[in-house]
PDB file of C-alpha atoms in Angstrom:
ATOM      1  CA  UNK A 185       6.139  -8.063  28.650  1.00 51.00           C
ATOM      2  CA  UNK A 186       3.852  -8.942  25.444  1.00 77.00           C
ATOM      3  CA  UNK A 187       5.319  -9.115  21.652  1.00 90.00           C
ATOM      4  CA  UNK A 188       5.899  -5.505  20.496  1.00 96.00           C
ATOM      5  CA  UNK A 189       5.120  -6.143  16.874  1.00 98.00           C
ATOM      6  CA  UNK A 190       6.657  -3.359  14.584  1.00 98.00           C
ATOM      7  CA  UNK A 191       6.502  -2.510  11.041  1.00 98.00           C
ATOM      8  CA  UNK A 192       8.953  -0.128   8.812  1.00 98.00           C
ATOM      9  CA  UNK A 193       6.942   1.890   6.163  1.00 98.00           C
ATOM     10  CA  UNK A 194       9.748   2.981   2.862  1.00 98.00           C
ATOM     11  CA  UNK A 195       8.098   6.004   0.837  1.00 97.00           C
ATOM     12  CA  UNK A 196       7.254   9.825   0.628  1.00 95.00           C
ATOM     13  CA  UNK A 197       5.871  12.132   2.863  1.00 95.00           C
ATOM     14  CA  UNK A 198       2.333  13.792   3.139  1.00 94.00           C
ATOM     15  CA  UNK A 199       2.627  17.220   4.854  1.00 95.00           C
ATOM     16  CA  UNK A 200      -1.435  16.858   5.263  1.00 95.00           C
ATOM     17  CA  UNK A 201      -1.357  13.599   6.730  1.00 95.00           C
ATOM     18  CA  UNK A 202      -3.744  11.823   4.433  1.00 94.00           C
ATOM     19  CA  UNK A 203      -1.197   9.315   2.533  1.00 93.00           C
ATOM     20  CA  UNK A 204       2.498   8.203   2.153  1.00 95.00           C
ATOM     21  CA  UNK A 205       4.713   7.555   5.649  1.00 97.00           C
ATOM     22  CA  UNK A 206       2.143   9.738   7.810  1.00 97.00           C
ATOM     23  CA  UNK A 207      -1.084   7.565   6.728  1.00 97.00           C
ATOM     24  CA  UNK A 208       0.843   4.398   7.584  1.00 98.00           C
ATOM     25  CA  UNK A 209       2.360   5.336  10.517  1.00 98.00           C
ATOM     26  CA  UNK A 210      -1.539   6.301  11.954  1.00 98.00           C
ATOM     27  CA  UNK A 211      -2.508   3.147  10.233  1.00 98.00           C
ATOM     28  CA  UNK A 212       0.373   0.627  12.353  1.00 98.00           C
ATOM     29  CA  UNK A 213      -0.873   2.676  15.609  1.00 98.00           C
ATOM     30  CA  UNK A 214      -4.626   2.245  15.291  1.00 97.00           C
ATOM     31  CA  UNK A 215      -3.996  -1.358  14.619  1.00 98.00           C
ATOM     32  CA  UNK A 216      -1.677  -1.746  17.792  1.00 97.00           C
ATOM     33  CA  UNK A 217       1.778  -1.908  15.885  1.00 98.00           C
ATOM     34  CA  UNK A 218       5.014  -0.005  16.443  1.00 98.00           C
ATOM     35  CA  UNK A 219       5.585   1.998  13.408  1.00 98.00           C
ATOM     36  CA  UNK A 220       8.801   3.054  11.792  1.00 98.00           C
ATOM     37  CA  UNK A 221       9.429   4.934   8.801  1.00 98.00           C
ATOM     38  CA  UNK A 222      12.351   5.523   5.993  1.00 98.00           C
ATOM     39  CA  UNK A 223      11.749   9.121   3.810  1.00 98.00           C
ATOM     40  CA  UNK A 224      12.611   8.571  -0.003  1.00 96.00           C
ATOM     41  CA  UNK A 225      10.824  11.653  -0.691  1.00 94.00           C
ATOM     42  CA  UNK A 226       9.731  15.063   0.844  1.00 95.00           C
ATOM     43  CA  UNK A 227       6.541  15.971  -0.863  1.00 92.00           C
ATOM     44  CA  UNK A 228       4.489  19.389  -0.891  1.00 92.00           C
ATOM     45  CA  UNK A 229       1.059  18.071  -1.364  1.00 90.00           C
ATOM     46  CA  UNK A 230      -2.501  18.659   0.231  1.00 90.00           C
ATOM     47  CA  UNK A 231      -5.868  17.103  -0.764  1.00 89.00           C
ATOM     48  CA  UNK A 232      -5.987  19.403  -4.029  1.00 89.00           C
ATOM     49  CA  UNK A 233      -2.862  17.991  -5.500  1.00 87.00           C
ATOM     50  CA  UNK A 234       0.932  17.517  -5.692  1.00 88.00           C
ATOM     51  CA  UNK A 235       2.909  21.311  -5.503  1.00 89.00           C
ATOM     52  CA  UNK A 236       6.839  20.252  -5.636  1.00 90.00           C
ATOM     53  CA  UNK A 237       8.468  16.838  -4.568  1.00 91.00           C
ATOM     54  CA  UNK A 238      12.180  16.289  -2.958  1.00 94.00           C
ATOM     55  CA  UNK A 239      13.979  13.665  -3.222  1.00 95.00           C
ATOM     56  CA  UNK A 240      16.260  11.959  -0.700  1.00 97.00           C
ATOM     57  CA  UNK A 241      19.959  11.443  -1.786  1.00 97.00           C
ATOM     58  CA  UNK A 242      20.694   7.659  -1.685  1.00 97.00           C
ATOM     59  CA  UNK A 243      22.936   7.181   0.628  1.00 98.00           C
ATOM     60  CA  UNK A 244      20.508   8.805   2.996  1.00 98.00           C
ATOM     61  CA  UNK A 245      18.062   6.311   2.044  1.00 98.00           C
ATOM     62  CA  UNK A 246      20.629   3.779   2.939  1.00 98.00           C
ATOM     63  CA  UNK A 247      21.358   4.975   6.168  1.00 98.00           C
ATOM     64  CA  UNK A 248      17.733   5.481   7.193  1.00 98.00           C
ATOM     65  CA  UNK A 249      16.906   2.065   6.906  1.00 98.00           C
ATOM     66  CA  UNK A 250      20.301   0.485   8.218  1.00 98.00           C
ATOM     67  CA  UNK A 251      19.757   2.468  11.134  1.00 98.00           C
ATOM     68  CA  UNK A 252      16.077   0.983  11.875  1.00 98.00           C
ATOM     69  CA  UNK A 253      17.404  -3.109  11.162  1.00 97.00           C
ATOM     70  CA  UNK A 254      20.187  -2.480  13.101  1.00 97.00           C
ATOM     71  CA  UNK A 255      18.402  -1.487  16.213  1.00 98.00           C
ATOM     72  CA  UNK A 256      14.436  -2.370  15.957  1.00 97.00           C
ATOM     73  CA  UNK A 257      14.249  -5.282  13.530  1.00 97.00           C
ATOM     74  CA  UNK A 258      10.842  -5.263  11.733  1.00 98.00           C
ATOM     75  CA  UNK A 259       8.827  -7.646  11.620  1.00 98.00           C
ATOM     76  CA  UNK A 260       7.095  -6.850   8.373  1.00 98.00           C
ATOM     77  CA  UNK A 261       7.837  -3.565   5.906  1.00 98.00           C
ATOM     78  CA  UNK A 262       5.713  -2.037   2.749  1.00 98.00           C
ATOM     79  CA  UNK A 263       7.151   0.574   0.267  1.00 98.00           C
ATOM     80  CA  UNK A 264       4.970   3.018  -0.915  1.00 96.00           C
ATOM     81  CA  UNK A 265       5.763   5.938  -4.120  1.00 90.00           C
ATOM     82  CA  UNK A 266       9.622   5.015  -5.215  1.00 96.00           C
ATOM     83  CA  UNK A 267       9.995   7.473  -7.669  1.00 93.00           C
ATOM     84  CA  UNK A 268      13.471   6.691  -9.050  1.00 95.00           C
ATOM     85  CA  UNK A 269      15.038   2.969 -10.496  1.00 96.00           C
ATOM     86  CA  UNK A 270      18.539   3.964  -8.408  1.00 97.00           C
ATOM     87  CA  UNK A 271      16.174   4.389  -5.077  1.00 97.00           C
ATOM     88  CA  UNK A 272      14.018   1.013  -6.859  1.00 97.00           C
ATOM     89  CA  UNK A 273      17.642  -0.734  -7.321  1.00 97.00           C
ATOM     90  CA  UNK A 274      19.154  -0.261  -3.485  1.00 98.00           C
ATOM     91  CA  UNK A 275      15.834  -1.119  -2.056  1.00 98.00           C
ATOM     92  CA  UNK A 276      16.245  -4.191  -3.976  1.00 97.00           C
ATOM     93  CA  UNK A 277      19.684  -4.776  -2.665  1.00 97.00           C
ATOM     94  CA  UNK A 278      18.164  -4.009   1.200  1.00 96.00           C
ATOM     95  CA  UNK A 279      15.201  -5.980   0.979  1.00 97.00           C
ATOM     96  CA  UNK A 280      17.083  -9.209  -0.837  1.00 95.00           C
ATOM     97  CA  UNK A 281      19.666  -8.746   2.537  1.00 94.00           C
ATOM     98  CA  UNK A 282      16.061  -9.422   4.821  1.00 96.00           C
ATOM     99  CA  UNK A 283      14.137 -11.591   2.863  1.00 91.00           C
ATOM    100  CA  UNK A 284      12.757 -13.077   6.326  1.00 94.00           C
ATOM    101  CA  UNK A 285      10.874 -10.438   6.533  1.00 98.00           C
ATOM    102  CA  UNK A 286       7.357 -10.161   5.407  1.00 98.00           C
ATOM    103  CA  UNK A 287       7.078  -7.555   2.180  1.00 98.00           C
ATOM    104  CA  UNK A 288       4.296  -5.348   0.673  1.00 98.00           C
ATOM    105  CA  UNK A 289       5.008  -3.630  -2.111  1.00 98.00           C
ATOM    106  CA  UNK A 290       2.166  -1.109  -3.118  1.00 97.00           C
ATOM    107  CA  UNK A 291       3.177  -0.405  -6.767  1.00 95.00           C
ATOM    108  CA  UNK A 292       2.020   3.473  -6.438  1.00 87.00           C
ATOM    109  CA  UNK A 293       2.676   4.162 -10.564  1.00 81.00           C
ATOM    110  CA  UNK A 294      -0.737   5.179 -11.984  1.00 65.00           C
ATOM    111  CA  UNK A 295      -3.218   7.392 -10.148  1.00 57.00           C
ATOM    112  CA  UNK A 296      -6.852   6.167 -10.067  1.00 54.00           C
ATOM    113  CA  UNK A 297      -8.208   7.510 -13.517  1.00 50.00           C
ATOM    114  CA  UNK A 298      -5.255   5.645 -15.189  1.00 52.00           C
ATOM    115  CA  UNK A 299      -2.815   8.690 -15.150  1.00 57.00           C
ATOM    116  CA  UNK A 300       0.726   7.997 -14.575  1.00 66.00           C
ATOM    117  CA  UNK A 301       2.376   9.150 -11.687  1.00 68.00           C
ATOM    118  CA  UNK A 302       6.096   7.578 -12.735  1.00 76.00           C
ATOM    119  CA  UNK A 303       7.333   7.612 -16.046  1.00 81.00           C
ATOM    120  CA  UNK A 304       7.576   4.428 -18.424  1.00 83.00           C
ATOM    121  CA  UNK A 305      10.905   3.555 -17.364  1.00 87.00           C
ATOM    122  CA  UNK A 306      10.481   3.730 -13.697  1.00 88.00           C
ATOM    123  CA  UNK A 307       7.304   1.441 -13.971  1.00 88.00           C
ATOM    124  CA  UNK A 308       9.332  -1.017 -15.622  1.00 91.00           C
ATOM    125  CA  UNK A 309      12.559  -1.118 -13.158  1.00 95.00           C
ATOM    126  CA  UNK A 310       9.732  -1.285 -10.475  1.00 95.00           C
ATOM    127  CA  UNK A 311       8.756  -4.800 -12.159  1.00 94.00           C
ATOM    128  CA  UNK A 312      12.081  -5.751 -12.483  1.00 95.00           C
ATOM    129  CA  UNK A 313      13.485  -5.066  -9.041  1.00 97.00           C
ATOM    130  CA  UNK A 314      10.773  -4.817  -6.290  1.00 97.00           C
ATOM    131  CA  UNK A 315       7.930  -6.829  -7.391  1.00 97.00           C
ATOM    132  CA  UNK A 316       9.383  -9.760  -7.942  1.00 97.00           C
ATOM    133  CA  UNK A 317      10.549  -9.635  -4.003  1.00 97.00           C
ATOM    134  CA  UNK A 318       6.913  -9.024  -2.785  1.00 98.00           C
ATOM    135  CA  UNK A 319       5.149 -11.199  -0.342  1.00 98.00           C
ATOM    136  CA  UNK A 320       1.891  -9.464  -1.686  1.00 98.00           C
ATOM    137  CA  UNK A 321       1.253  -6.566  -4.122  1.00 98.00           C
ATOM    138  CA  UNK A 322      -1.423  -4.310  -4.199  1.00 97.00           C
ATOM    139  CA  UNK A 323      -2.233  -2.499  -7.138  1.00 96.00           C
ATOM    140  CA  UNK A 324      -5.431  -0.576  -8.165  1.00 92.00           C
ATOM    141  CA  UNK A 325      -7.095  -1.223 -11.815  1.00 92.00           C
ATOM    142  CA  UNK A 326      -4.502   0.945 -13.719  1.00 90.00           C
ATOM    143  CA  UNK A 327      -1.664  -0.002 -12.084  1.00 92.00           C
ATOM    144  CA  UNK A 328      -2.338  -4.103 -12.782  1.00 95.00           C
ATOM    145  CA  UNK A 329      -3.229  -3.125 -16.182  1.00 94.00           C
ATOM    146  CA  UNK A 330       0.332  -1.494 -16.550  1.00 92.00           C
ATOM    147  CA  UNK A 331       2.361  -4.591 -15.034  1.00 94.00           C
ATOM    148  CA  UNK A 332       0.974  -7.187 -17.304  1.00 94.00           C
ATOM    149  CA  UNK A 333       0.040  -4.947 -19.822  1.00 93.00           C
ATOM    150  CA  UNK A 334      -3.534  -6.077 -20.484  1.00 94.00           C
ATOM    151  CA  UNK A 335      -6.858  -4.412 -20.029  1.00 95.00           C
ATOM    152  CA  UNK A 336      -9.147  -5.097 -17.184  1.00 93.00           C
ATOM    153  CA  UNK A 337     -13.001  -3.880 -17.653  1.00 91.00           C
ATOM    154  CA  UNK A 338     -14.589  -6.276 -15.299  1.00 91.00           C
ATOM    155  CA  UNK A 339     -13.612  -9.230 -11.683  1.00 92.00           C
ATOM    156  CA  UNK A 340     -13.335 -11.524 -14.959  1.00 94.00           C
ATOM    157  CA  UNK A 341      -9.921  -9.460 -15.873  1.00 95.00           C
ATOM    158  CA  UNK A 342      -8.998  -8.701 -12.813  1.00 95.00           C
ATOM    159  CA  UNK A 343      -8.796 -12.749 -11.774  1.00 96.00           C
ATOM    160  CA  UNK A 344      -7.037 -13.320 -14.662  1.00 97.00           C
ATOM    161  CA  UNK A 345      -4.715 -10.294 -14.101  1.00 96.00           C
ATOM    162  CA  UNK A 346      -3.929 -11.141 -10.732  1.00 97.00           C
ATOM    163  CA  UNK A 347      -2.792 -14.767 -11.595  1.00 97.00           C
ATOM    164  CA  UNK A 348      -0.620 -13.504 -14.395  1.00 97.00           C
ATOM    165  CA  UNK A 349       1.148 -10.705 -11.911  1.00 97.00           C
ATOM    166  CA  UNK A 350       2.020 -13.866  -9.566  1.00 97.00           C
ATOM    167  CA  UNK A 351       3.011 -16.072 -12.227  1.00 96.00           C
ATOM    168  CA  UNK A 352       4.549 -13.890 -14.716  1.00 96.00           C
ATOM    169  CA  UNK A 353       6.503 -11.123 -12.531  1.00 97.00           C
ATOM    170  CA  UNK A 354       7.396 -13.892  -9.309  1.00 96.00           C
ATOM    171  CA  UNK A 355       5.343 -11.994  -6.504  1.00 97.00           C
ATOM    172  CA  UNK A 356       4.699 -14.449  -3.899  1.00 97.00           C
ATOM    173  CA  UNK A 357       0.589 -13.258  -4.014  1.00 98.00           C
ATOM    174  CA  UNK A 358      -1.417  -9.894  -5.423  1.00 98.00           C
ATOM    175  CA  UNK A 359      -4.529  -7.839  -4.494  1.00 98.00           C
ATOM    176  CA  UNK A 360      -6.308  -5.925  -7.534  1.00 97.00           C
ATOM    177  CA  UNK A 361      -8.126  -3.364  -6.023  1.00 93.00           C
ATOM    178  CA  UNK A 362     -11.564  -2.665  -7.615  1.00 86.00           C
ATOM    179  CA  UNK A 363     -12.179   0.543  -6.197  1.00 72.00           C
ATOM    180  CA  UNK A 364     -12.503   2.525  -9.571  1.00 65.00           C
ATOM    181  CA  UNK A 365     -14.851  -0.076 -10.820  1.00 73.00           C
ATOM    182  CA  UNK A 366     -18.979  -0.021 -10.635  1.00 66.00           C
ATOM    183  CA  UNK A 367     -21.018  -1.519  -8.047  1.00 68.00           C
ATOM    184  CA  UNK A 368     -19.694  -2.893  -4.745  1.00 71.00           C
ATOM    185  CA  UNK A 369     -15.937  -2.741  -3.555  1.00 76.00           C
ATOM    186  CA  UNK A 370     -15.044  -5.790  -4.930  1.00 89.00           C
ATOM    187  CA  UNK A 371     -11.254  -6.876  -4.711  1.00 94.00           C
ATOM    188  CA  UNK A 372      -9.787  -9.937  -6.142  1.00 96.00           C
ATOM    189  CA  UNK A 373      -6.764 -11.712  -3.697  1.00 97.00           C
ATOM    190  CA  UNK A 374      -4.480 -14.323  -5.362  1.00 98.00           C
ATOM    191  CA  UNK A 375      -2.063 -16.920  -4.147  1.00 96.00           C
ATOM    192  CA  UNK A 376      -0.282 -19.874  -5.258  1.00 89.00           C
ATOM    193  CA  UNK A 377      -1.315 -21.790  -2.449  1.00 89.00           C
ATOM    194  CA  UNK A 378      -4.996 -20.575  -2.060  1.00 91.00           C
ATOM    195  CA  UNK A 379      -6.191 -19.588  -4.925  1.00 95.00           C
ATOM    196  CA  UNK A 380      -8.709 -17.243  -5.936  1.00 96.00           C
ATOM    197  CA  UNK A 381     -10.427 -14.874  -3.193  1.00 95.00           C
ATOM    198  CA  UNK A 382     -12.977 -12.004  -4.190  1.00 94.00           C
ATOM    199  CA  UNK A 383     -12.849  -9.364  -0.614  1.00 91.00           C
ATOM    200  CA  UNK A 384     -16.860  -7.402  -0.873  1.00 85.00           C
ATOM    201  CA  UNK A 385     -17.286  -4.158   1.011  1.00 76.00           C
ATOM    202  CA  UNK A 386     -20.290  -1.757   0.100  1.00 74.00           C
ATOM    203  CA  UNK A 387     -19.224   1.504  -1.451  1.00 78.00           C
ATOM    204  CA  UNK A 388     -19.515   4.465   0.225  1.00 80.00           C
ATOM    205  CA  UNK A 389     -20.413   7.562  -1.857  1.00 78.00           C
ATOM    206  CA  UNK A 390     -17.981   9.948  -1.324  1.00 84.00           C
ATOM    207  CA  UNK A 391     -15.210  11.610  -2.782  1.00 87.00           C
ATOM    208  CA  UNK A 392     -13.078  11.623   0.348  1.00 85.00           C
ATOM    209  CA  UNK A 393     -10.432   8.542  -0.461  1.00 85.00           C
ATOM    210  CA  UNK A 394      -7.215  10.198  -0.522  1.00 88.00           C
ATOM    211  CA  UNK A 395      -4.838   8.407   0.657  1.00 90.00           C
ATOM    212  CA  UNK A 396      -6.724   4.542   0.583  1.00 93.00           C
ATOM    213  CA  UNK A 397      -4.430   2.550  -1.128  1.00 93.00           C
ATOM    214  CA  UNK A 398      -1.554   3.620   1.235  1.00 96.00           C
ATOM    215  CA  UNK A 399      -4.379   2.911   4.425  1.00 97.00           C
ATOM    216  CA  UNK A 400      -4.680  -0.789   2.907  1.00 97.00           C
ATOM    217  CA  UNK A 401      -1.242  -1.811   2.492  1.00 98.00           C
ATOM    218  CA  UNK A 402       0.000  -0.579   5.871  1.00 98.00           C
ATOM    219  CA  UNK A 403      -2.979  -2.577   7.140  1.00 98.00           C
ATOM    220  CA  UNK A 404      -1.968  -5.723   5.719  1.00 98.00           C
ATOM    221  CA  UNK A 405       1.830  -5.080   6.781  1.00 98.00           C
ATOM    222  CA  UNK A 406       0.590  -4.257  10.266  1.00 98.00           C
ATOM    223  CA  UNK A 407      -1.324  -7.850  10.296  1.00 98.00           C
ATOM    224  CA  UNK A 408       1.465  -9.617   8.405  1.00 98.00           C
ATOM    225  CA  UNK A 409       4.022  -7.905  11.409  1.00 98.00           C
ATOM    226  CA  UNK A 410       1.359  -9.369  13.800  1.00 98.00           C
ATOM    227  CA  UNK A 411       2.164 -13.052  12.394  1.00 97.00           C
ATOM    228  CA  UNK A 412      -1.586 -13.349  10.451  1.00 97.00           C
ATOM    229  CA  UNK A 413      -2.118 -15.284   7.578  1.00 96.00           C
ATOM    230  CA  UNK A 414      -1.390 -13.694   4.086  1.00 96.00           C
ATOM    231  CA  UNK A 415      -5.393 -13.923   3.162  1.00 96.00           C
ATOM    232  CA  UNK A 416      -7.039 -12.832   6.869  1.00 97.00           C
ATOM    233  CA  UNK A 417      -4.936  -9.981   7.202  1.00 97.00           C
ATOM    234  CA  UNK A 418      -5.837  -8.979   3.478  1.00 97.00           C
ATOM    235  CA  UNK A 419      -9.390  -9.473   4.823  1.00 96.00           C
ATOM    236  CA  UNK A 420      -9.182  -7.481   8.162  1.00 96.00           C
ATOM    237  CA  UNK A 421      -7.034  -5.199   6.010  1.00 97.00           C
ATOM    238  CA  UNK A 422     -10.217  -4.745   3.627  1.00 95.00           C
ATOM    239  CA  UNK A 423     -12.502  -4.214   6.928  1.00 94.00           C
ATOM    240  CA  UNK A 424     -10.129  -1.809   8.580  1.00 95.00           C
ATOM    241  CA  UNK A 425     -10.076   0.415   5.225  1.00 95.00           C
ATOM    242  CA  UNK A 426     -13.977   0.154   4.666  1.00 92.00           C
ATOM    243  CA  UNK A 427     -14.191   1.775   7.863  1.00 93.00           C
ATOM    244  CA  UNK A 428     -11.907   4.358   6.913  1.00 93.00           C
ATOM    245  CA  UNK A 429     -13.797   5.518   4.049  1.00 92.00           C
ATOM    246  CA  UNK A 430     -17.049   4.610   5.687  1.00 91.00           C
ATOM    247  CA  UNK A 431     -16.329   7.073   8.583  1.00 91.00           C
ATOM    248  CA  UNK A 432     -15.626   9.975   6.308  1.00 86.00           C
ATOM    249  CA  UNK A 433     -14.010  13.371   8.246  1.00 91.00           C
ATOM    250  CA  UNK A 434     -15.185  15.544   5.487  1.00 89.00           C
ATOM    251  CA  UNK A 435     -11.928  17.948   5.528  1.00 94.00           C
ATOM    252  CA  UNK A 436     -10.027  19.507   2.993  1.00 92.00           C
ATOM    253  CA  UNK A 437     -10.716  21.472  -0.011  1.00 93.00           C
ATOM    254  CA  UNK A 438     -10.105  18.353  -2.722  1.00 90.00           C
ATOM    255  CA  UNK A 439     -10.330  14.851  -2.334  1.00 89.00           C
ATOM    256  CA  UNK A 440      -9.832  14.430   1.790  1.00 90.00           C
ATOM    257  CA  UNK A 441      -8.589  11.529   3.683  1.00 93.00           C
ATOM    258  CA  UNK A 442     -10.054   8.620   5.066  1.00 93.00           C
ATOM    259  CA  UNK A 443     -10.529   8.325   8.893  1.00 94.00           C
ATOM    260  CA  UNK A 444      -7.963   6.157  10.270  1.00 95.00           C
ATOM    261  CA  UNK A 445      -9.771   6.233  13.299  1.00 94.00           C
ATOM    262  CA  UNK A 446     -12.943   4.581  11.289  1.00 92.00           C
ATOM    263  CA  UNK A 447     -13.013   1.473  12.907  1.00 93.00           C
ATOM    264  CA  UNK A 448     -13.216   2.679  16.688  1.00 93.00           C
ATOM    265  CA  UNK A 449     -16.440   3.959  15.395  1.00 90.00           C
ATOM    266  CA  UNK A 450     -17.641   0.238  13.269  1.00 74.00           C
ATOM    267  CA  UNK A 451     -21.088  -0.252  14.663  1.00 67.00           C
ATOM    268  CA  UNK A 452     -22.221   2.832  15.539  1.00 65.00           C
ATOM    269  CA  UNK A 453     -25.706   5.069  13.502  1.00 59.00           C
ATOM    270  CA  UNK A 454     -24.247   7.504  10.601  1.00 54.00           C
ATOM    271  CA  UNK A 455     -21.629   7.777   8.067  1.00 58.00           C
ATOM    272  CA  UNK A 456     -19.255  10.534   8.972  1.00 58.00           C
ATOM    273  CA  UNK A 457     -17.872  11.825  12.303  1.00 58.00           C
ATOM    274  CA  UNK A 458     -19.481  15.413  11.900  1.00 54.00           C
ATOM    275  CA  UNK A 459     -23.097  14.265  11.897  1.00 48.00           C
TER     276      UNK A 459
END
């Protein structure tokens, strides 16, 4: 029998399926990886906005993921939205306990226009406790600017950024996603040991991205599970979430999600899967 690869997602929910453990779970299957999930949060949310969020008691949290290591180990895991330093502090304490294992920590702090979604302290135990354990980060614009605390306008900043979030806070490499910036999709990868990458991707014109950043970090944990390279599965992780957006399924009354399914379709005339 081959490898089963398998990945453990550690977040919130999304009742509409566009983000948090539902997005990566659809993500890990498209890209041929058995998925697993620990709830830190029950959220009431649709592509118009948060209604009311839940949160999981701790020791629920706890047994959640001792349950999944002590039956399916995973090969790689990503946290998404940890809204509270005590859930921030025992992840720390779990994830120290498999430091084996390859980490993504998508810092989910500030949404898109620069609005926080997790208060000042919060941010700053996330820093303290999770980042530091990352094998890769993956913050948008507003959320690097918020970890080093320094402005980013243009790739200029956002290389300079991303060697100060590896340098300064101890991650073992970052991605600054330039999604909210002008012109192409450019993102700007960072390691100690390779340097400097800029990941290109046209932009699509829509408004239907809910639910991307989650999309591109359970990529990169799916490839990471697989035994890729940090950089190539940052790159097919980039590809894979181009698609996504690319293939838009134009549904929902706000901001909808992005096609998980996108890259079955790679290749073929028009831009969303209702034309």
């Amino acid at each position: 029998m081959s490898t089963i690869y398998r990945a453990l997602t550690i977040a919130g929910t999304d009742p509409t399926g566009g983000a948090g453990i539902q997005a990566d779970l659809k993500t890990f299957q498209e890209l041929e990886v058995y998925g697993m999930s620990v709830i830190t949060s029950l959220v009431a949310q649709n592509t118009t906005g948060v209604r009311a969020i839940h949160h999981v008691p701790l020791e629920f949290i706890d047994q959640q993921f001792q349950a999944v290591v002590d039956d399916i180990y995973p090969s790689a895991i990503k946290t998404g939205m940890i809204a509270l330093p005590e859930m921030m502090e025992l992840l720390q304490q779990q994830l120290h306990s498999h430091k084996n294992v390859p980490y993504v920590c998508d810092p989910v702090m500030m949404a898109k226009n620069g609005d926080p979604l997790l208060e000042k302290h919060v941010r700053a135990k996330l820093r303290e406790t999770l980042v530091p354990l990352a094998t890769i980060v993956t913050p948008n614009i507003a959320e690097a600017e918020d970890l080093i605390d320094m402005q980013i306008d243009d790739i200029d900043d956002m290389e300079k950024a991303a060697i100060r979030i590896v340098k300064e806070l101890g991650a073992q490499s970052v991605v600054v996603k330039g999604g909210s910036l002008t012109g192409d999709a450019v993102d700007v990868f960072y390691s100690r040991e390779t340097g400097l990458f800029k990941l290109d991707a046209p932009r699509t014109d829509t408004k239907h991205t809910h639910g991307t950043g989650c999309t591109f970090s359970a990529a990169i944990c799916a490839q990471l599970a697989k035994g890729i390279r940090l950089l190539d599965a940052v790159q097919k992780a980039k590809a894979f979430t181009a698609d996504a957006i690319t293939w838009s399924l134009q549904i929902g009354n706000g901001y909808g999600p992005t096609n998980h399914w996108g890259h079955r379709l790679n290749g073929l005339p028009g831009k969303n899967v209702n034309q």
